[in-house]
Structure formats: C-alpha cells, structure tokens
mmCIF file of N, CA and C and ligand atoms in Angstrom:
data_model
loop_
_atom_site.group_PDB
_atom_site.id
_atom_site.type_symbol
_atom_site.label_atom_id
_atom_site.label_comp_id
_atom_site.label_asym_id
_atom_site.label_seq_id
_atom_site.Cartn_x
_atom_site.Cartn_y
_atom_site.Cartn_z
ATOM 1 N N UNK O 1 71.489 -13.269 -73.260
ATOM 2 C CA UNK O 1 70.990 -13.835 -74.527
ATOM 3 C C UNK O 1 69.732 -13.080 -74.929
ATOM 4 N N UNK O 2 69.680 -12.647 -76.174
ATOM 5 C CA UNK O 2 68.504 -11.902 -76.608
ATOM 6 C C UNK O 2 67.828 -12.608 -77.773
ATOM 7 N N UNK O 3 66.524 -12.468 -77.793
ATOM 8 C CA UNK O 3 65.707 -13.037 -78.862
ATOM 9 C C UNK O 3 66.005 -14.510 -79.109
ATOM 10 N N UNK O 4 66.198 -15.244 -78.028
ATOM 11 C CA UNK O 4 66.418 -16.686 -78.095
ATOM 12 C C UNK O 4 65.271 -17.363 -77.340
ATOM 13 N N UNK O 5 64.484 -18.128 -78.064
ATOM 14 C CA UNK O 5 63.253 -18.643 -77.475
ATOM 15 C C UNK O 5 63.262 -20.155 -77.396
ATOM 16 N N UNK O 6 64.382 -20.691 -76.989
ATOM 17 C CA UNK O 6 64.477 -22.130 -76.853
ATOM 18 C C UNK O 6 63.523 -22.635 -75.776
ATOM 19 N N UNK O 7 63.250 -21.775 -74.813
ATOM 20 C CA UNK O 7 62.454 -22.219 -73.676
ATOM 21 C C UNK O 7 61.041 -21.645 -73.718
ATOM 22 N N UNK O 8 60.115 -22.438 -74.218
ATOM 23 C CA UNK O 8 58.699 -22.080 -74.150
ATOM 24 C C UNK O 8 58.049 -22.947 -73.079
ATOM 25 N N UNK O 9 57.012 -22.510 -72.404
ATOM 26 C CA UNK O 9 56.340 -21.234 -72.631
ATOM 27 C C UNK O 9 57.123 -20.060 -72.034
ATOM 28 N N UNK O 10 56.784 -18.887 -72.544
ATOM 29 C CA UNK O 10 57.281 -17.636 -71.987
ATOM 30 C C UNK O 10 56.276 -17.191 -70.928
ATOM 31 N N UNK O 11 56.769 -16.860 -69.754
ATOM 32 C CA UNK O 11 55.862 -16.524 -68.659
ATOM 33 C C UNK O 11 56.150 -15.127 -68.121
ATOM 34 N N UNK O 12 55.134 -14.595 -67.452
ATOM 35 C CA UNK O 12 55.292 -13.276 -66.847
ATOM 36 C C UNK O 12 54.029 -12.876 -66.127
ATOM 37 N N UNK O 13 54.002 -11.622 -65.679
ATOM 38 C CA UNK O 13 52.834 -11.113 -64.980
ATOM 39 C C UNK O 13 53.121 -9.755 -64.382
ATOM 40 N N UNK O 14 52.139 -9.274 -63.621
ATOM 41 C CA UNK O 14 52.253 -7.931 -63.055
ATOM 42 C C UNK O 14 53.054 -7.960 -61.754
ATOM 43 N N UNK O 15 53.275 -6.773 -61.229
ATOM 44 C CA UNK O 15 54.084 -6.629 -60.014
ATOM 45 C C UNK O 15 53.497 -7.390 -58.823
ATOM 46 N N UNK O 16 52.172 -7.334 -58.651
ATOM 47 C CA UNK O 16 51.559 -7.954 -57.461
ATOM 48 C C UNK O 16 51.206 -9.417 -57.699
ATOM 49 N N UNK O 17 51.407 -9.896 -58.917
ATOM 50 C CA UNK O 17 51.184 -11.288 -59.296
ATOM 51 C C UNK O 17 49.705 -11.688 -59.380
ATOM 52 N N UNK O 18 48.802 -10.701 -59.316
ATOM 53 C CA UNK O 18 47.388 -11.007 -59.539
ATOM 54 C C UNK O 18 47.151 -11.410 -60.994
ATOM 55 N N UNK O 19 47.927 -10.817 -61.890
ATOM 56 C CA UNK O 19 47.863 -11.173 -63.311
ATOM 57 C C UNK O 19 49.093 -12.003 -63.645
ATOM 58 N N UNK O 20 48.844 -13.151 -64.274
ATOM 59 C CA UNK O 20 49.937 -14.001 -64.770
ATOM 60 C C UNK O 20 49.584 -14.448 -66.182
ATOM 61 N N UNK O 21 50.613 -14.683 -66.977
ATOM 62 C CA UNK O 21 50.352 -15.185 -68.325
ATOM 63 C C UNK O 21 51.401 -16.210 -68.710
ATOM 64 N N UNK O 22 51.012 -16.988 -69.699
ATOM 65 C CA UNK O 22 51.900 -17.985 -70.269
ATOM 66 C C UNK O 22 51.719 -17.935 -71.781
ATOM 67 N N UNK O 23 52.825 -17.935 -72.525
ATOM 68 C CA UNK O 23 52.767 -17.819 -73.980
ATOM 69 C C UNK O 23 53.434 -19.042 -74.590
ATOM 70 N N UNK O 24 52.690 -19.729 -75.441
ATOM 71 C CA UNK O 24 53.158 -21.009 -75.980
ATOM 72 C C UNK O 24 53.850 -20.868 -77.329
ATOM 73 N N UNK O 25 53.945 -19.640 -77.845
ATOM 74 C CA UNK O 25 54.583 -19.429 -79.151
ATOM 75 C C UNK O 25 55.615 -18.319 -79.077
ATOM 76 N N UNK O 26 56.499 -18.309 -80.067
ATOM 77 C CA UNK O 26 57.576 -17.323 -80.063
ATOM 78 C C UNK O 26 57.060 -15.917 -80.369
ATOM 79 N N UNK O 27 57.756 -14.907 -79.867
ATOM 80 C CA UNK O 27 57.383 -13.532 -80.204
ATOM 81 C C UNK O 27 57.536 -13.272 -81.700
ATOM 82 N N UNK O 28 56.707 -12.385 -82.216
ATOM 83 C CA UNK O 28 56.787 -11.995 -83.623
ATOM 84 C C UNK O 28 57.805 -10.880 -83.798
ATOM 85 N N UNK O 29 57.727 -9.877 -82.943
ATOM 86 C CA UNK O 29 58.672 -8.756 -83.020
ATOM 87 C C UNK O 29 58.637 -8.013 -81.682
ATOM 88 N N UNK O 30 59.753 -7.387 -81.354
ATOM 89 C CA UNK O 30 59.817 -6.532 -80.160
ATOM 90 C C UNK O 30 60.191 -5.131 -80.601
ATOM 91 N N UNK O 31 59.358 -4.167 -80.225
ATOM 92 C CA UNK O 31 59.590 -2.789 -80.652
ATOM 93 C C UNK O 31 59.530 -1.850 -79.449
ATOM 94 N N UNK O 32 60.320 -0.803 -79.532
ATOM 95 C CA UNK O 32 60.345 0.205 -78.484
ATOM 96 C C UNK O 32 59.577 1.412 -78.989
ATOM 97 N N UNK O 33 58.529 1.807 -78.247
ATOM 98 C CA UNK O 33 57.631 2.867 -78.739
ATOM 99 C C UNK O 33 57.747 4.133 -77.896
ATOM 100 N N UNK O 34 57.973 5.230 -78.610
ATOM 101 C CA UNK O 34 58.153 6.529 -77.967
ATOM 102 C C UNK O 34 56.951 7.429 -78.157
ATOM 103 N N UNK O 35 55.801 6.903 -78.527
ATOM 104 C CA UNK O 35 54.642 7.770 -78.748
ATOM 105 C C UNK O 35 54.243 8.422 -77.427
ATOM 106 N N UNK O 36 53.517 9.500 -77.554
ATOM 107 C CA UNK O 36 53.175 10.288 -76.361
ATOM 108 C C UNK O 36 52.382 9.454 -75.358
ATOM 109 N N UNK O 37 51.486 8.604 -75.858
ATOM 110 C CA UNK O 37 50.695 7.782 -74.938
ATOM 111 C C UNK O 37 51.591 6.808 -74.182
ATOM 112 N N UNK O 38 52.589 6.255 -74.869
ATOM 113 C CA UNK O 38 53.483 5.318 -74.191
ATOM 114 C C UNK O 38 54.299 6.010 -73.102
ATOM 115 N N UNK O 39 54.510 7.307 -73.237
ATOM 116 C CA UNK O 39 55.250 8.004 -72.184
ATOM 117 C C UNK O 39 54.451 8.068 -70.889
ATOM 118 N N UNK O 40 53.122 8.054 -70.990
ATOM 119 C CA UNK O 40 52.308 7.950 -69.772
ATOM 120 C C UNK O 40 52.453 6.553 -69.174
ATOM 121 N N UNK O 41 52.319 5.549 -70.028
ATOM 122 C CA UNK O 41 52.400 4.163 -69.565
ATOM 123 C C UNK O 41 53.806 3.853 -69.045
ATOM 124 N N UNK O 42 54.813 4.429 -69.723
ATOM 125 C CA UNK O 42 56.199 4.130 -69.396
ATOM 126 C C UNK O 42 56.799 5.071 -68.361
ATOM 127 N N UNK O 43 55.962 5.851 -67.695
ATOM 128 C CA UNK O 43 56.415 6.725 -66.605
ATOM 129 C C UNK O 43 57.470 7.716 -67.080
ATOM 130 N N UNK O 44 57.353 8.184 -68.318
ATOM 131 C CA UNK O 44 58.268 9.194 -68.824
ATOM 132 C C UNK O 44 59.170 8.696 -69.925
ATOM 133 N N UNK O 45 59.346 7.397 -69.994
ATOM 134 C CA UNK O 45 60.193 6.823 -71.039
ATOM 135 C C UNK O 45 59.315 6.095 -72.057
ATOM 136 N N UNK O 46 59.939 5.250 -72.846
ATOM 137 C CA UNK O 46 59.194 4.504 -73.861
ATOM 138 C C UNK O 46 58.545 3.273 -73.229
ATOM 139 N N UNK O 47 57.820 2.538 -74.070
ATOM 140 C CA UNK O 47 57.427 1.187 -73.695
ATOM 141 C C UNK O 47 58.151 0.217 -74.625
ATOM 142 N N UNK O 48 58.419 -0.973 -74.129
ATOM 143 C CA UNK O 48 58.988 -2.037 -74.951
ATOM 144 C C UNK O 48 57.919 -3.108 -75.051
ATOM 145 N N UNK O 49 57.525 -3.404 -76.284
ATOM 146 C CA UNK O 49 56.337 -4.217 -76.522
ATOM 147 C C UNK O 49 56.665 -5.424 -77.384
ATOM 148 N N UNK O 50 56.242 -6.577 -76.907
ATOM 149 C CA UNK O 50 56.551 -7.832 -77.573
ATOM 150 C C UNK O 50 55.269 -8.368 -78.193
ATOM 151 N N UNK O 51 55.257 -8.498 -79.511
ATOM 152 C CA UNK O 51 54.058 -8.961 -80.208
ATOM 153 C C UNK O 51 53.992 -10.480 -80.206
ATOM 154 N N UNK O 52 52.824 -10.979 -79.831
ATOM 155 C CA UNK O 52 52.552 -12.418 -79.883
ATOM 156 C C UNK O 52 51.243 -12.640 -80.619
ATOM 157 N N UNK O 53 51.087 -13.857 -81.124
ATOM 158 C CA UNK O 53 49.779 -14.233 -81.627
ATOM 159 C C UNK O 53 48.856 -14.443 -80.435
ATOM 160 N N UNK O 54 47.699 -13.812 -80.498
ATOM 161 C CA UNK O 54 46.752 -13.870 -79.387
ATOM 162 C C UNK O 54 46.437 -15.307 -78.983
ATOM 163 N N UNK O 55 46.358 -16.188 -79.983
ATOM 164 C CA UNK O 55 45.990 -17.583 -79.695
ATOM 165 C C UNK O 55 47.043 -18.300 -78.853
ATOM 166 N N UNK O 56 48.249 -17.747 -78.765
ATOM 167 C CA UNK O 56 49.312 -18.383 -77.982
ATOM 168 C C UNK O 56 49.365 -17.888 -76.537
ATOM 169 N N UNK O 57 48.551 -16.882 -76.217
ATOM 170 C CA UNK O 57 48.658 -16.226 -74.910
ATOM 171 C C UNK O 57 47.515 -16.658 -73.995
ATOM 172 N N UNK O 58 47.859 -17.202 -72.842
ATOM 173 C CA UNK O 58 46.883 -17.548 -71.810
ATOM 174 C C UNK O 58 47.093 -16.610 -70.626
ATOM 175 N N UNK O 59 46.038 -15.860 -70.297
ATOM 176 C CA UNK O 59 46.121 -14.844 -69.248
ATOM 177 C C UNK O 59 45.249 -15.269 -68.079
ATOM 178 N N UNK O 60 45.758 -15.128 -66.859
ATOM 179 C CA UNK O 60 44.928 -15.375 -65.680
ATOM 180 C C UNK O 60 44.927 -14.122 -64.812
ATOM 181 N N UNK O 61 43.828 -13.895 -64.089
ATOM 182 C CA UNK O 61 43.678 -12.680 -63.302
ATOM 183 C C UNK O 61 43.004 -11.607 -64.121
ATOM 184 N N UNK O 62 42.518 -10.584 -63.445
ATOM 185 C CA UNK O 62 41.794 -9.514 -64.148
ATOM 186 C C UNK O 62 42.760 -8.534 -64.795
ATOM 187 N N UNK O 63 42.609 -8.353 -66.115
ATOM 188 C CA UNK O 63 43.337 -7.306 -66.827
ATOM 189 C C UNK O 63 42.301 -6.260 -67.233
ATOM 190 N N UNK O 64 42.356 -5.096 -66.621
ATOM 191 C CA UNK O 64 41.413 -4.035 -66.973
ATOM 192 C C UNK O 64 41.914 -3.326 -68.223
ATOM 193 N N UNK O 65 40.989 -2.964 -69.125
ATOM 194 C CA UNK O 65 41.376 -2.370 -70.399
ATOM 195 C C UNK O 65 40.968 -0.904 -70.449
ATOM 196 N N UNK O 66 41.928 -0.070 -70.811
ATOM 197 C CA UNK O 66 41.649 1.345 -71.047
ATOM 198 C C UNK O 66 41.669 1.580 -72.551
ATOM 199 N N UNK O 67 40.543 2.090 -73.064
ATOM 200 C CA UNK O 67 40.415 2.281 -74.510
ATOM 201 C C UNK O 67 40.683 3.730 -74.883
ATOM 202 N N UNK O 68 41.522 3.909 -75.904
ATOM 203 C CA UNK O 68 41.737 5.261 -76.420
ATOM 204 C C UNK O 68 42.158 5.168 -77.877
ATOM 205 N N UNK O 69 42.076 6.307 -78.568
ATOM 206 C CA UNK O 69 42.486 6.361 -79.970
ATOM 207 C C UNK O 69 43.910 6.896 -80.023
ATOM 208 N N UNK O 70 44.795 6.091 -80.601
ATOM 209 C CA UNK O 70 46.203 6.472 -80.708
ATOM 210 C C UNK O 70 46.400 7.439 -81.860
ATOM 211 N N UNK O 71 47.589 8.049 -81.933
ATOM 212 C CA UNK O 71 47.894 8.968 -83.030
ATOM 213 C C UNK O 71 47.858 8.266 -84.381
ATOM 214 N N UNK O 72 48.024 6.951 -84.365
ATOM 215 C CA UNK O 72 47.911 6.178 -85.601
ATOM 216 C C UNK O 72 46.486 6.166 -86.137
ATOM 217 N N UNK O 73 45.545 6.572 -85.284
ATOM 218 C CA UNK O 73 44.138 6.494 -85.646
ATOM 219 C C UNK O 73 43.481 5.205 -85.200
ATOM 220 N N UNK O 74 44.304 4.274 -84.710
ATOM 221 C CA UNK O 74 43.773 2.993 -84.259
ATOM 222 C C UNK O 74 43.225 3.108 -82.835
ATOM 223 N N UNK O 75 42.133 2.410 -82.591
ATOM 224 C CA UNK O 75 41.631 2.294 -81.227
ATOM 225 C C UNK O 75 42.429 1.216 -80.519
ATOM 226 N N UNK O 76 43.053 1.590 -79.416
ATOM 227 C CA UNK O 76 43.891 0.664 -78.665
ATOM 228 C C UNK O 76 43.268 0.373 -77.312
ATOM 229 N N UNK O 77 43.472 -0.864 -76.885
ATOM 230 C CA UNK O 77 43.070 -1.275 -75.540
ATOM 231 C C UNK O 77 44.347 -1.510 -74.753
ATOM 232 N N UNK O 78 44.561 -0.702 -73.739
ATOM 233 C CA UNK O 78 45.759 -0.855 -72.921
ATOM 234 C C UNK O 78 45.373 -1.563 -71.639
ATOM 235 N N UNK O 79 45.905 -2.769 -71.478
ATOM 236 C CA UNK O 79 45.540 -3.619 -70.354
ATOM 237 C C UNK O 79 46.493 -3.422 -69.181
ATOM 238 N N UNK O 80 45.914 -3.355 -67.986
ATOM 239 C CA UNK O 80 46.733 -3.173 -66.788
ATOM 240 C C UNK O 80 46.102 -3.923 -65.623
ATOM 241 N N UNK O 81 46.906 -4.183 -64.609
ATOM 242 C CA UNK O 81 46.391 -4.821 -63.407
ATOM 243 C C UNK O 81 45.704 -3.771 -62.541
ATOM 244 N N UNK O 82 44.418 -3.964 -62.211
ATOM 245 C CA UNK O 82 43.722 -2.958 -61.410
ATOM 246 C C UNK O 82 44.211 -2.914 -59.958
ATOM 247 N N UNK O 83 44.914 -3.927 -59.524
ATOM 248 C CA UNK O 83 45.407 -3.932 -58.139
ATOM 249 C C UNK O 83 46.713 -3.154 -58.004
ATOM 250 N N UNK O 84 47.660 -3.381 -58.903
ATOM 251 C CA UNK O 84 48.975 -2.733 -58.752
ATOM 252 C C UNK O 84 49.271 -1.731 -59.858
ATOM 253 N N UNK O 85 48.450 -1.686 -60.900
ATOM 254 C CA UNK O 85 48.609 -0.672 -61.937
ATOM 255 C C UNK O 85 49.632 -0.991 -63.005
ATOM 256 N N UNK O 86 50.262 -2.131 -62.929
ATOM 257 C CA UNK O 86 51.284 -2.467 -63.924
ATOM 258 C C UNK O 86 50.668 -2.579 -65.319
ATOM 259 N N UNK O 87 51.220 -1.850 -66.315
ATOM 260 C CA UNK O 87 50.775 -2.051 -67.695
ATOM 261 C C UNK O 87 51.228 -3.432 -68.184
ATOM 262 N N UNK O 88 50.299 -4.205 -68.711
ATOM 263 C CA UNK O 88 50.609 -5.589 -69.094
ATOM 264 C C UNK O 88 50.478 -5.817 -70.594
ATOM 265 N N UNK O 89 49.427 -5.263 -71.212
ATOM 266 C CA UNK O 89 49.160 -5.561 -72.615
ATOM 267 C C UNK O 89 48.763 -4.307 -73.394
ATOM 268 N N UNK O 90 48.842 -4.434 -74.702
ATOM 269 C CA UNK O 90 48.274 -3.441 -75.610
ATOM 270 C C UNK O 90 47.736 -4.199 -76.816
ATOM 271 N N UNK O 91 46.526 -3.827 -77.226
ATOM 272 C CA UNK O 91 45.903 -4.501 -78.364
ATOM 273 C C UNK O 91 45.247 -3.456 -79.254
ATOM 274 N N UNK O 92 45.455 -3.583 -80.559
ATOM 275 C CA UNK O 92 44.739 -2.750 -81.518
ATOM 276 C C UNK O 92 43.437 -3.459 -81.868
ATOM 277 N N UNK O 93 42.326 -2.734 -81.766
ATOM 278 C CA UNK O 93 41.018 -3.351 -82.002
ATOM 279 C C UNK O 93 40.932 -3.934 -83.412
ATOM 280 N N UNK O 94 41.619 -3.299 -84.380
ATOM 281 C CA UNK O 94 41.535 -3.802 -85.761
ATOM 282 C C UNK O 94 42.423 -5.032 -85.991
ATOM 283 N N UNK O 95 43.294 -5.359 -85.026
ATOM 284 C CA UNK O 95 44.162 -6.535 -85.203
ATOM 285 C C UNK O 95 44.038 -7.479 -84.005
ATOM 286 N N UNK O 96 42.856 -8.104 -83.840
ATOM 287 C CA UNK O 96 42.616 -8.943 -82.653
ATOM 288 C C UNK O 96 43.475 -10.201 -82.608
ATOM 289 N N UNK O 97 44.134 -10.529 -83.728
ATOM 290 C CA UNK O 97 44.989 -11.724 -83.736
ATOM 291 C C UNK O 97 46.334 -11.473 -83.065
ATOM 292 N N UNK O 98 46.597 -10.206 -82.683
ATOM 293 C CA UNK O 98 47.872 -9.873 -82.043
ATOM 294 C C UNK O 98 47.648 -9.281 -80.656
ATOM 295 N N UNK O 99 48.524 -9.632 -79.736
ATOM 296 C CA UNK O 99 48.561 -8.951 -78.448
ATOM 297 C C UNK O 99 50.009 -8.564 -78.166
ATOM 298 N N UNK O 100 50.172 -7.321 -77.731
ATOM 299 C CA UNK O 100 51.506 -6.838 -77.362
ATOM 300 C C UNK O 100 51.637 -6.908 -75.847
ATOM 301 N N UNK O 101 52.681 -7.582 -75.416
ATOM 302 C CA UNK O 101 52.941 -7.685 -73.985
ATOM 303 C C UNK O 101 54.065 -6.727 -73.614
ATOM 304 N N UNK O 102 53.869 -5.993 -72.517
ATOM 305 C CA UNK O 102 54.895 -5.056 -72.056
ATOM 306 C C UNK O 102 56.090 -5.859 -71.545
ATOM 307 N N UNK O 103 57.271 -5.570 -72.111
ATOM 308 C CA UNK O 103 58.435 -6.424 -71.847
ATOM 309 C C UNK O 103 58.829 -6.445 -70.370
ATOM 310 N N UNK O 104 58.507 -5.372 -69.661
ATOM 311 C CA UNK O 104 58.864 -5.329 -68.243
ATOM 312 C C UNK O 104 58.133 -6.340 -67.392
ATOM 313 N N UNK O 105 57.057 -6.922 -67.945
ATOM 314 C CA UNK O 105 56.304 -7.911 -67.175
ATOM 315 C C UNK O 105 56.794 -9.337 -67.401
ATOM 316 N N UNK O 106 57.741 -9.520 -68.331
ATOM 317 C CA UNK O 106 58.276 -10.864 -68.551
ATOM 318 C C UNK O 106 59.046 -11.319 -67.311
ATOM 319 N N UNK O 107 58.918 -12.582 -66.963
ATOM 320 C CA UNK O 107 59.709 -13.095 -65.836
ATOM 321 C C UNK O 107 61.197 -12.908 -66.108
ATOM 322 N N UNK O 108 61.585 -13.050 -67.377
ATOM 323 C CA UNK O 108 62.969 -12.781 -67.767
ATOM 324 C C UNK O 108 62.972 -11.762 -68.911
ATOM 325 N N UNK O 109 63.055 -10.479 -68.574
ATOM 326 C CA UNK O 109 62.988 -9.452 -69.629
ATOM 327 C C UNK O 109 64.146 -9.531 -70.620
ATOM 328 N N UNK O 110 65.194 -10.260 -70.307
ATOM 329 C CA UNK O 110 66.354 -10.338 -71.194
ATOM 330 C C UNK O 110 66.164 -11.292 -72.367
ATOM 331 N N UNK O 111 65.046 -12.004 -72.415
ATOM 332 C CA UNK O 111 64.857 -12.936 -73.536
ATOM 333 C C UNK O 111 64.496 -12.215 -74.824
ATOM 334 N N UNK O 112 64.133 -10.931 -74.730
ATOM 335 C CA UNK O 112 63.839 -10.166 -75.935
ATOM 336 C C UNK O 112 64.672 -8.892 -75.942
ATOM 337 N N UNK O 113 64.821 -8.321 -77.130
ATOM 338 C CA UNK O 113 65.461 -7.018 -77.267
ATOM 339 C C UNK O 113 64.774 -6.276 -78.400
ATOM 340 N N UNK O 114 64.586 -4.975 -78.257
ATOM 341 C CA UNK O 114 63.937 -4.228 -79.334
ATOM 342 C C UNK O 114 64.740 -4.308 -80.625
ATOM 343 N N UNK O 115 64.027 -4.457 -81.744
ATOM 344 C CA UNK O 115 64.684 -4.445 -83.056
ATOM 345 C C UNK O 115 64.436 -3.137 -83.796
ATOM 346 N N UNK O 116 63.585 -2.294 -83.249
ATOM 347 C CA UNK O 116 63.401 -0.966 -83.843
ATOM 348 C C UNK O 116 62.797 -0.007 -82.832
ATOM 349 N N UNK O 117 63.067 1.270 -83.051
ATOM 350 C CA UNK O 117 62.410 2.340 -82.305
ATOM 351 C C UNK O 117 61.332 2.928 -83.185
ATOM 352 N N UNK O 118 60.150 3.121 -82.599
ATOM 353 C CA UNK O 118 59.032 3.669 -83.371
ATOM 354 C C UNK O 118 58.486 4.923 -82.689
ATOM 355 N N UNK O 119 57.803 5.724 -83.481
ATOM 356 C CA UNK O 119 57.245 7.009 -83.014
ATOM 357 C C UNK O 119 58.331 7.911 -82.423
ATOM 358 N N UNK O 120 59.522 7.876 -83.054
ATOM 359 C CA UNK O 120 60.643 8.639 -82.499
ATOM 360 C C UNK O 120 60.418 10.151 -82.561
ATOM 361 N N UNK O 121 59.522 10.600 -83.447
ATOM 362 C CA UNK O 121 59.294 12.057 -83.516
ATOM 363 C C UNK O 121 58.625 12.577 -82.246
ATOM 364 N N UNK O 122 58.070 11.690 -81.439
ATOM 365 C CA UNK O 122 57.431 12.137 -80.199
ATOM 366 C C UNK O 122 58.306 11.866 -78.970
ATOM 367 N N UNK O 123 59.509 11.389 -79.183
ATOM 368 C CA UNK O 123 60.388 11.086 -78.043
ATOM 369 C C UNK O 123 60.828 12.371 -77.355
ATOM 370 N N UNK O 124 61.008 12.329 -76.031
ATOM 371 C CA UNK O 124 61.542 13.504 -75.344
ATOM 372 C C UNK O 124 62.938 13.852 -75.881
ATOM 373 N N UNK O 125 63.309 15.116 -75.758
ATOM 374 C CA UNK O 125 64.572 15.556 -76.353
ATOM 375 C C UNK O 125 65.801 14.930 -75.707
ATOM 376 N N UNK O 126 65.686 14.443 -74.475
ATOM 377 C CA UNK O 126 66.852 13.882 -73.785
ATOM 378 C C UNK O 126 67.169 12.449 -74.215
ATOM 379 N N UNK O 127 66.289 11.864 -75.027
ATOM 380 C CA UNK O 127 66.450 10.441 -75.343
ATOM 381 C C UNK O 127 67.670 10.184 -76.222
ATOM 382 N N UNK O 128 68.431 9.164 -75.878
ATOM 383 C CA UNK O 128 69.516 8.681 -76.720
ATOM 384 C C UNK O 128 69.042 7.404 -77.394
ATOM 385 N N UNK O 129 68.780 7.488 -78.697
ATOM 386 C CA UNK O 129 68.286 6.330 -79.437
ATOM 387 C C UNK O 129 69.461 5.531 -79.989
ATOM 388 N N UNK O 130 69.346 4.228 -79.941
ATOM 389 C CA UNK O 130 70.397 3.343 -80.454
ATOM 390 C C UNK O 130 70.538 3.543 -81.964
ATOM 391 N N UNK O 131 71.678 4.082 -82.425
ATOM 392 C CA UNK O 131 71.817 4.363 -83.862
ATOM 393 C C UNK O 131 71.886 3.102 -84.714
ATOM 394 N N UNK O 132 72.119 1.957 -84.077
ATOM 395 C CA UNK O 132 72.193 0.700 -84.823
ATOM 396 C C UNK O 132 70.819 0.096 -85.094
ATOM 397 N N UNK O 133 69.776 0.652 -84.477
ATOM 398 C CA UNK O 133 68.432 0.119 -84.694
ATOM 399 C C UNK O 133 67.683 0.989 -85.698
ATOM 400 N N UNK O 134 66.841 0.352 -86.540
ATOM 401 C CA UNK O 134 65.989 1.139 -87.423
ATOM 402 C C UNK O 134 65.089 2.073 -86.606
ATOM 403 N N UNK O 135 64.851 3.241 -87.158
ATOM 404 C CA UNK O 135 63.968 4.207 -86.517
ATOM 405 C C UNK O 135 62.808 4.503 -87.443
ATOM 406 N N UNK O 136 61.625 4.487 -86.885
ATOM 407 C CA UNK O 136 60.433 4.883 -87.624
ATOM 408 C C UNK O 136 59.873 6.100 -86.897
ATOM 409 N N UNK O 137 59.723 7.192 -87.617
ATOM 410 C CA UNK O 137 59.334 8.434 -86.927
ATOM 411 C C UNK O 137 57.881 8.393 -86.440
ATOM 412 N N UNK O 138 57.060 7.587 -87.108
ATOM 413 C CA UNK O 138 55.658 7.492 -86.731
ATOM 414 C C UNK O 138 55.229 6.039 -86.620
ATOM 415 N N UNK O 139 54.069 5.766 -87.187
ATOM 416 C CA UNK O 139 53.498 4.423 -87.075
ATOM 417 C C UNK O 139 54.214 3.440 -88.009
ATOM 418 N N UNK O 140 54.711 2.317 -87.479
ATOM 419 C CA UNK O 140 55.356 1.317 -88.331
ATOM 420 C C UNK O 140 54.311 0.465 -89.038
ATOM 421 N N UNK O 141 54.744 -0.330 -90.011
ATOM 422 C CA UNK O 141 53.818 -1.301 -90.611
ATOM 423 C C UNK O 141 53.347 -2.286 -89.544
ATOM 424 N N UNK O 142 52.182 -2.911 -89.744
ATOM 425 C CA UNK O 142 51.691 -3.877 -88.770
ATOM 426 C C UNK O 142 52.713 -4.987 -88.507
ATOM 427 N N UNK O 143 52.740 -5.462 -87.250
ATOM 428 C CA UNK O 143 53.681 -6.520 -86.879
ATOM 429 C C UNK O 143 53.368 -7.822 -87.619
ATOM 430 N N UNK O 144 52.111 -8.039 -87.899
ATOM 431 C CA UNK O 144 51.704 -9.252 -88.622
ATOM 432 C C UNK O 144 50.251 -9.104 -89.051
HETATM 433 ZN ZN1 ZN A 1 49.087 -6.548 -60.154
HETATM 434 ZN ZN1 ZN A 2 53.443 3.954 -78.158
#
C-alpha cells in the first residue's frame, strides 16, 4: 500500500535507534532527488524525501546538522545521526515550516512512494527513471 496514511503517527528513526521520531500529520509530498549532493547522502543513488509540516514532527535523540548551499541556491541543513551516520532529515533554511524526512528511516518505508523525480539532469547515466512519474530536471516548486 502506498501513500495511505490511515495509521498515524508515522514513526521511524536511524539505524542505531539513537534518533527516533514520531509524526502526527500526513506527508505533504514524497519526491526522489537526484541532485549531486543527494548522491553523497544516498551512497551513489538518489534520496527519497518525505515532506512534513515541522510542527507535526517530534524528534528524540541528537540529530547533527550539516549546512551547505544546494544548487538551488538554498542553504540546506542535512540532519544525520552522529552515532551511526544515517541521514534522517533535510531542511531548507528559508522554509522552516517544512522538514523532509529520508524515507529509508521510516519504520515502514512502503507507506510512501515518490510522485516525482527531481534534479534529473544530475542523475548518473545508469539511472532508469520511472517514465510514469513527472520529471523535473532541476529545482521543483516548493512542497508547501
Ligand atoms: Zn543512529
Ligand atoms: Zn537532492
């Protein structure tokens, strides 16, 4: 079942379980990002990112933030567990009302599915993109 949120809260956390979160509201959108920075975070592949309203997300444990300027020009904070290194969050400084959670950290990653591929112009040449999903070659419009 994809994109079915009958069961709230949505829970998840990092590999070592030092970081845990609970989300009391439904996701806004799930997008698969192929930007060059995401290839570092995604160990060579894309990242799958689920947008939530920040006010719905309760995080426990230390999430260390790495700040950098993305190709979009936005300053992003990429949150990860300092103990196990799992990427957990991404936040644009200009949009503090949103937090993107890395889909791999969901307790049940199957509850969401990407609805679009973004930054496809930076994808590695071997990538097979789902032709049924919208593709944005660069930065998409804000999630909310
Ligand atoms: Zn951890
Ligand atoms: Zn990206």
